[in-house]
XYZ file of C-alpha atoms in Angstrom:
220
model
C 69.163 8.577 169.370
C 66.692 8.965 166.433
C 65.130 5.808 165.056
C 65.872 5.026 161.645
C 63.883 2.781 159.243
C 65.323 -0.863 158.693
C 67.652 -1.437 155.601
C 64.416 -3.361 153.362
C 62.099 0.052 153.838
C 65.159 2.359 152.536
C 65.440 -0.237 149.265
C 61.381 0.073 148.402
C 61.736 3.816 148.903
C 60.622 6.000 145.861
C 63.714 7.337 143.847
C 64.200 10.877 144.581
C 66.453 13.819 142.803
C 70.020 13.534 143.504
C 70.787 15.349 146.782
C 66.736 16.034 147.442
C 66.570 18.309 144.600
C 62.929 18.914 143.206
C 64.137 20.726 139.857
C 65.656 20.743 136.935
C 69.635 20.785 136.440
C 68.671 23.766 134.106
C 66.856 25.590 136.931
C 69.325 24.546 139.166
C 72.418 26.527 137.217
C 70.155 29.686 137.098
C 69.025 28.995 133.462
C 69.705 31.618 131.308
C 72.586 32.269 128.992
C 74.918 30.748 132.259
C 73.066 27.366 131.859
C 73.199 27.394 128.172
C 76.795 27.839 128.704
C 77.208 25.090 131.169
C 74.759 22.623 129.435
C 76.763 23.047 126.180
C 73.602 24.500 124.460
C 75.491 27.493 123.107
C 77.894 25.394 121.988
C 80.192 27.903 119.918
C 80.561 29.847 123.077
C 81.625 26.959 125.203
C 83.576 25.638 123.013
C 85.567 28.588 122.868
C 85.826 28.813 126.532
C 87.123 25.937 127.096
C 89.372 26.185 124.404
C 90.759 29.216 125.809
C 90.962 28.135 129.437
C 92.484 25.128 127.576
C 95.325 27.522 126.106
C 96.103 29.541 129.369
C 96.563 26.694 131.613
C 99.119 25.266 128.791
C 100.620 28.387 128.555
C 100.580 28.931 132.659
C 101.263 25.561 133.877
C 102.892 23.697 131.000
C 104.793 26.311 129.436
C 105.453 28.353 132.902
C 104.702 31.498 131.266
C 104.609 34.794 133.358
C 101.327 36.537 133.761
C 102.409 40.281 133.014
C 104.663 38.901 130.015
C 101.872 37.090 128.420
C 99.465 39.628 129.008
C 101.930 42.414 127.327
C 102.269 40.128 124.612
C 99.006 39.132 124.048
C 98.431 43.176 123.773
C 101.634 43.445 121.099
C 100.075 41.146 118.456
C 96.494 43.019 118.983
C 97.816 46.109 118.592
C 99.933 45.230 115.303
C 97.028 43.129 114.244
C 94.888 46.435 114.201
C 97.119 48.497 112.725
C 98.212 46.311 110.038
C 94.375 45.533 109.581
C 93.130 49.560 109.288
C 96.841 50.422 107.619
C 95.914 48.001 104.638
C 91.944 49.088 104.440
C 92.998 52.756 103.938
C 95.862 51.761 101.225
C 93.216 49.835 99.687
C 90.316 52.111 100.168
C 88.374 49.142 102.069
C 85.737 49.232 104.305
C 87.257 50.082 108.045
C 87.261 46.491 109.918
C 84.270 46.708 112.819
C 85.433 45.552 116.274
C 83.180 45.725 118.850
C 83.002 47.950 121.840
C 82.586 45.253 124.739
C 82.914 41.677 124.230
C 80.599 40.358 127.068
C 77.276 42.545 127.239
C 75.907 44.191 130.722
C 72.826 41.780 130.730
C 75.382 38.534 130.436
C 77.953 40.082 132.893
C 75.077 40.743 135.503
C 73.442 37.381 134.965
C 76.614 35.668 135.604
C 77.259 37.448 138.571
C 73.572 36.912 140.099
C 73.901 33.529 139.481
C 77.130 33.307 141.075
C 76.035 35.232 144.476
C 72.936 33.160 144.773
C 75.205 29.829 144.281
C 77.473 31.238 146.626
C 74.786 32.094 149.260
C 73.320 28.753 148.980
C 76.762 26.670 149.609
C 77.477 29.001 152.338
C 73.770 28.378 153.898
C 73.949 24.483 153.655
C 77.580 24.834 154.653
C 76.375 25.955 157.944
C 73.524 24.016 158.163
C 75.852 20.768 158.034
C 78.668 22.506 160.411
C 75.194 22.929 162.879
C 74.815 18.822 163.040
C 71.167 19.256 161.360
C 72.152 16.497 159.733
C 74.465 13.851 160.765
C 75.175 11.781 157.883
C 76.143 14.848 155.924
C 77.973 16.183 158.784
C 80.723 12.805 158.867
C 80.328 13.028 154.614
C 81.684 16.359 154.564
C 84.696 15.830 157.155
C 85.742 12.944 155.159
C 85.477 14.416 151.590
C 87.348 17.736 153.131
C 90.243 15.774 154.395
C 90.509 13.392 151.382
C 90.250 16.813 149.373
C 92.759 18.438 151.456
C 95.389 15.297 151.122
C 94.417 15.838 147.136
C 95.526 19.207 147.397
C 99.129 18.753 148.242
C 99.807 17.413 144.553
C 98.005 20.010 142.750
C 98.708 23.748 142.693
C 96.325 26.363 142.799
C 96.073 26.672 138.871
C 95.997 23.169 138.008
C 92.738 23.294 141.030
C 91.091 25.681 139.431
C 91.374 24.592 135.520
C 89.905 21.125 137.183
C 87.285 22.845 138.807
C 86.494 24.660 135.557
C 86.464 21.156 133.681
C 84.051 19.661 135.673
C 81.721 23.020 135.023
C 81.835 22.350 131.936
C 81.372 18.561 132.023
C 79.806 17.398 135.217
C 76.137 19.340 134.300
C 76.470 18.483 131.003
C 76.862 14.674 131.771
C 74.185 14.684 134.047
C 71.765 16.507 131.937
C 72.361 13.818 129.548
C 72.593 11.040 131.397
C 69.728 12.301 134.518
C 68.361 8.849 134.461
C 71.511 6.509 134.888
C 73.271 9.085 137.285
C 70.110 9.013 139.402
C 69.782 5.241 139.693
C 73.939 4.715 140.600
C 74.282 7.906 143.248
C 70.920 6.828 144.472
C 72.360 3.450 144.823
C 75.761 4.793 146.658
C 73.857 7.407 148.753
C 71.392 4.319 150.374
C 74.561 2.547 150.541
C 76.610 5.259 152.758
C 73.151 5.658 154.894
C 73.565 2.387 155.571
C 77.099 2.139 156.714
C 75.978 5.525 158.763
C 73.338 3.249 160.668
C 75.221 0.889 161.660
C 78.104 2.951 163.021
C 75.648 5.098 164.686
C 74.028 1.773 166.259
C 77.487 0.143 167.295
C 79.659 2.858 168.198
C 77.441 6.482 168.927
C 74.926 5.035 170.286
C 77.074 3.167 172.934
C 78.799 6.402 174.168
C 78.142 7.093 177.761
C 76.348 10.306 177.995
C 76.105 12.036 181.370
C 72.607 13.427 182.513
C 71.220 16.977 181.083
C 71.702 19.198 184.150
C 68.778 21.780 184.080
C 69.740 25.454 184.408
C 68.675 27.088 187.515
C 66.201 30.472 187.477
C 67.770 32.943 189.139
C-alpha cells in the first residue's frame, strides 16, 4: 500500500488550485464568447439567456405547457406581430422593419460546439481514469457522489434537473471567479479533511484486508 505523509505535513502544504488546475477559470471554460456568457461579462446575453430559460421552465414545469402547443402558439404570435408590423409600415409609408436572418452567427455556434466537445472528452477521460482506480480517494468519492445523486434524482424530473444544471452553469463559475480566494481556501480545507478521512479508512480497514499471494503466469 502507498505510504502517506502525516496530517501535520499536509496542513503545511502550499495552497494549490481547486482540482489541481493551473489555469484561470476563464481558460478552463474555453475563453471567448462562451466564457463571457458563463462569467456574466456579456451581461445582456447572460441575463437574456437566464430569463429565457427561467420562462421556459415556468411554462413547462409550473404551468405544464405542452412543447408542441407552446411552439405553435409562439409561431402564431410571431407571424401576427410580423404581419401587423409590415402592414402598418406599408400603410404609413414607413421604412420596413429589419429582421435579422440569423439569431446566432456561425462563429459563436462553432465555438460553443467546440468547447462542449472538448470538455466532454476531458470529462470522459477523467471518468475512465477514476474508474481504473488510479486515484483511490476520488474513486470512493465519485461512487458516494453518484449514489447521493441517484437518490436525489428520484425527487426531480428531467426538466428540473436540466434547469438546475443550467442555473449552476450560470452562477457557480461567476461566483468562483468573483470570490476565487475564499472558495479556494475553504475548498482546500474540505479536500484536506476528506483526504485525512480516507487515509484513516485506508490504514484501519483496507490495509487489514487479507490478500493472497500473487501467482506469476507461467510462460508457455
